[in-house]
Amino acid sequence: MHYLLTVFSFFLVAVSVRAANVEMLTPRVRSGEALLVKFDEAPRSVTFDGKAVLAFPYRTTWRAVLPLPLSAKIGTHRIVADFTGGARIERSIAVSKKIQKLIVLPPPPKLGMTAKEITQNLAVTNSAVRKNVEEVQDVTRFEEPFGLPLADNRKISSPFGEIRKIGEESITHLGTDFDAARGRAVAAINGGVVKSAYLDPIYGNSVIVDHGRGIYSLYLHLDSMKVKVGDMVKKGTLVGRVGDSGLASAPHLHLSIKIGGVSVDPLQFVSAFR
């Protein structure tokens, strides 16, 4: 009996001192990308450079998703996670500068606007979009990793962060453009609810899906929309078809991902979230 009590006591001590674990899913990250952190148990609090960050349950673990804008400070940042029982884990992460390609474009004739008018109208549109994707709901609407929206996602015509010079104006491309034929199916990249489905003068037929936790995906320049506001979608649900509506010179899909209102590189985010 004494032996069994000793073994049982040792087991309790071993369990109580089990160290929490924090894994950086993105050990190297650039401005304009998402920093993803995995916790093997629920953290009591998480901070990034001293600012509170919300962690959420995902499958059998927990995640924190931190969007880094293109203007993010270059250098070393610090993540601190506190756990019940007093454990504290600190991690440092180095953020490097994203190299942004510069291209020169003429104003699309179909719009009938000068370069100045395009940038002014784009600023108005982007302001409205930001207000639409700033809400962070305390709900997770997805249960699996994120995917890409087309059957063939290999043809990238314009990467995230590209700087487009139109006359004397400059526009930063806050999404990824996929070349595809008109009418090709566009699928939701994960589960969520349709926040908006509308016709925009710049982005054309536009669908915005709210995945919860402040994560939104935007599907722009669609030829047609196949969902409406309030529809629940799963990963792979048809949301629309490829087109060239709005400010587009040829059929393609513009995919944007915004986290807490901040635009991040869709390809990096989808690749890193697991």
Tab-separated table of N, CA, C and O in Angstrom, residues 11 17 24 27 49 54 59 71 86 106 128 132 134-135 162 169 182 211 240 246 250 257 263:
chain	number	residue	atom	x	y	z
A	11	PHE	N	3.054	10.507	-9.581
A	11	PHE	CA	2.270	10.776	-10.789
A	11	PHE	C	1.622	12.151	-10.719
A	11	PHE	O	1.647	12.913	-11.679
A	17	VAL	N	3.684	19.460	-12.980
A	17	VAL	CA	4.819	20.248	-13.475
A	17	VAL	C	4.977	20.126	-14.989
A	17	VAL	O	5.973	20.567	-15.542
A	24	MET	N	5.929	28.193	-32.713
A	24	MET	CA	5.800	29.223	-33.740
A	24	MET	C	5.598	28.519	-35.082
A	24	MET	O	6.529	27.904	-35.622
A	27	PRO	N	8.105	30.504	-38.097
A	27	PRO	CA	9.346	30.943	-37.446
A	27	PRO	C	10.028	32.101	-38.159
A	27	PRO	O	10.810	32.833	-37.556
A	49	ASP	N	4.447	42.154	-28.302
A	49	ASP	CA	5.056	43.463	-28.033
A	49	ASP	C	4.254	44.235	-26.979
A	49	ASP	O	4.039	45.443	-27.086
A	54	LEU	N	-5.759	37.719	-28.645
A	54	LEU	CA	-6.724	36.683	-28.308
A	54	LEU	C	-6.308	35.347	-28.916
A	54	LEU	O	-6.009	35.265	-30.101
A	59	ARG	N	-9.306	22.655	-33.185
A	59	ARG	CA	-9.148	21.212	-33.058
A	59	ARG	C	-8.806	20.877	-31.606
A	59	ARG	O	-9.543	21.230	-30.698
A	71	SER	N	3.380	47.839	-43.324
A	71	SER	CA	4.122	48.886	-42.626
A	71	SER	C	4.692	48.412	-41.288
A	71	SER	O	5.193	49.228	-40.505
A	86	GLY	N	1.016	29.574	-13.334
A	86	GLY	CA	2.169	30.461	-13.242
A	86	GLY	C	3.216	30.306	-14.316
A	86	GLY	O	4.192	31.069	-14.348
A	106	PRO	N	-1.202	51.650	-67.501
A	106	PRO	CA	-2.055	52.774	-67.915
A	106	PRO	C	-3.421	52.636	-67.261
A	106	PRO	O	-3.820	51.532	-66.871
A	128	ALA	N	-14.626	51.592	-47.095
A	128	ALA	CA	-15.876	50.872	-46.844
A	128	ALA	C	-15.614	49.398	-46.565
A	128	ALA	O	-16.247	48.792	-45.695
A	132	ASN	N	-16.183	46.889	-43.080
A	132	ASN	CA	-16.931	45.640	-43.218
A	132	ASN	C	-16.187	44.444	-42.629
A	132	ASN	O	-16.791	43.402	-42.369
A	134	GLU	N	-13.665	44.707	-39.977
A	134	GLU	CA	-12.965	45.027	-38.739
A	134	GLU	C	-13.516	44.275	-37.527
A	134	GLU	O	-12.831	44.124	-36.516
A	135	GLU	N	-14.736	43.777	-37.631
A	135	GLU	CA	-15.348	43.107	-36.490
A	135	GLU	C	-14.648	41.777	-36.195
A	135	GLU	O	-14.390	40.981	-37.098
A	162	GLU	N	2.210	44.000	-54.526
A	162	GLU	CA	2.703	44.637	-55.741
A	162	GLU	C	2.299	46.118	-55.767
A	162	GLU	O	1.176	46.476	-55.430
A	169	GLU	N	0.168	58.329	-59.843
A	169	GLU	CA	-0.417	57.686	-58.658
A	169	GLU	C	0.160	56.290	-58.451
A	169	GLU	O	0.552	55.607	-59.401
A	182	ARG	N	-13.028	32.896	-67.758
A	182	ARG	CA	-14.331	33.355	-67.303
A	182	ARG	C	-15.261	32.162	-67.030
A	182	ARG	O	-15.312	31.203	-67.792
A	211	HIS	N	-15.002	34.222	-41.447
A	211	HIS	CA	-14.656	32.897	-40.910
A	211	HIS	C	-14.619	32.881	-39.384
A	211	HIS	O	-14.371	31.839	-38.778
A	240	GLY	N	-19.033	31.901	-56.321
A	240	GLY	CA	-19.180	32.700	-57.532
A	240	GLY	C	-18.376	32.106	-58.667
A	240	GLY	O	-17.806	31.008	-58.545
A	246	GLY	N	-15.838	45.299	-62.711
A	246	GLY	CA	-15.114	46.347	-61.989
A	246	GLY	C	-13.812	46.713	-62.667
A	246	GLY	O	-13.684	46.677	-63.903
A	250	ALA	N	-9.004	41.831	-67.665
A	250	ALA	CA	-9.211	40.478	-68.172
A	250	ALA	C	-9.776	39.624	-67.043
A	250	ALA	O	-9.638	39.960	-65.861
A	257	ILE	N	-7.241	38.349	-48.065
A	257	ILE	CA	-7.496	37.873	-46.709
A	257	ILE	C	-7.181	39.014	-45.763
A	257	ILE	O	-6.096	39.601	-45.813
A	263	SER	N	-4.724	43.603	-44.120
A	263	SER	CA	-4.528	42.726	-45.279
A	263	SER	C	-3.226	41.948	-45.133
A	263	SER	O	-2.185	42.522	-44.799
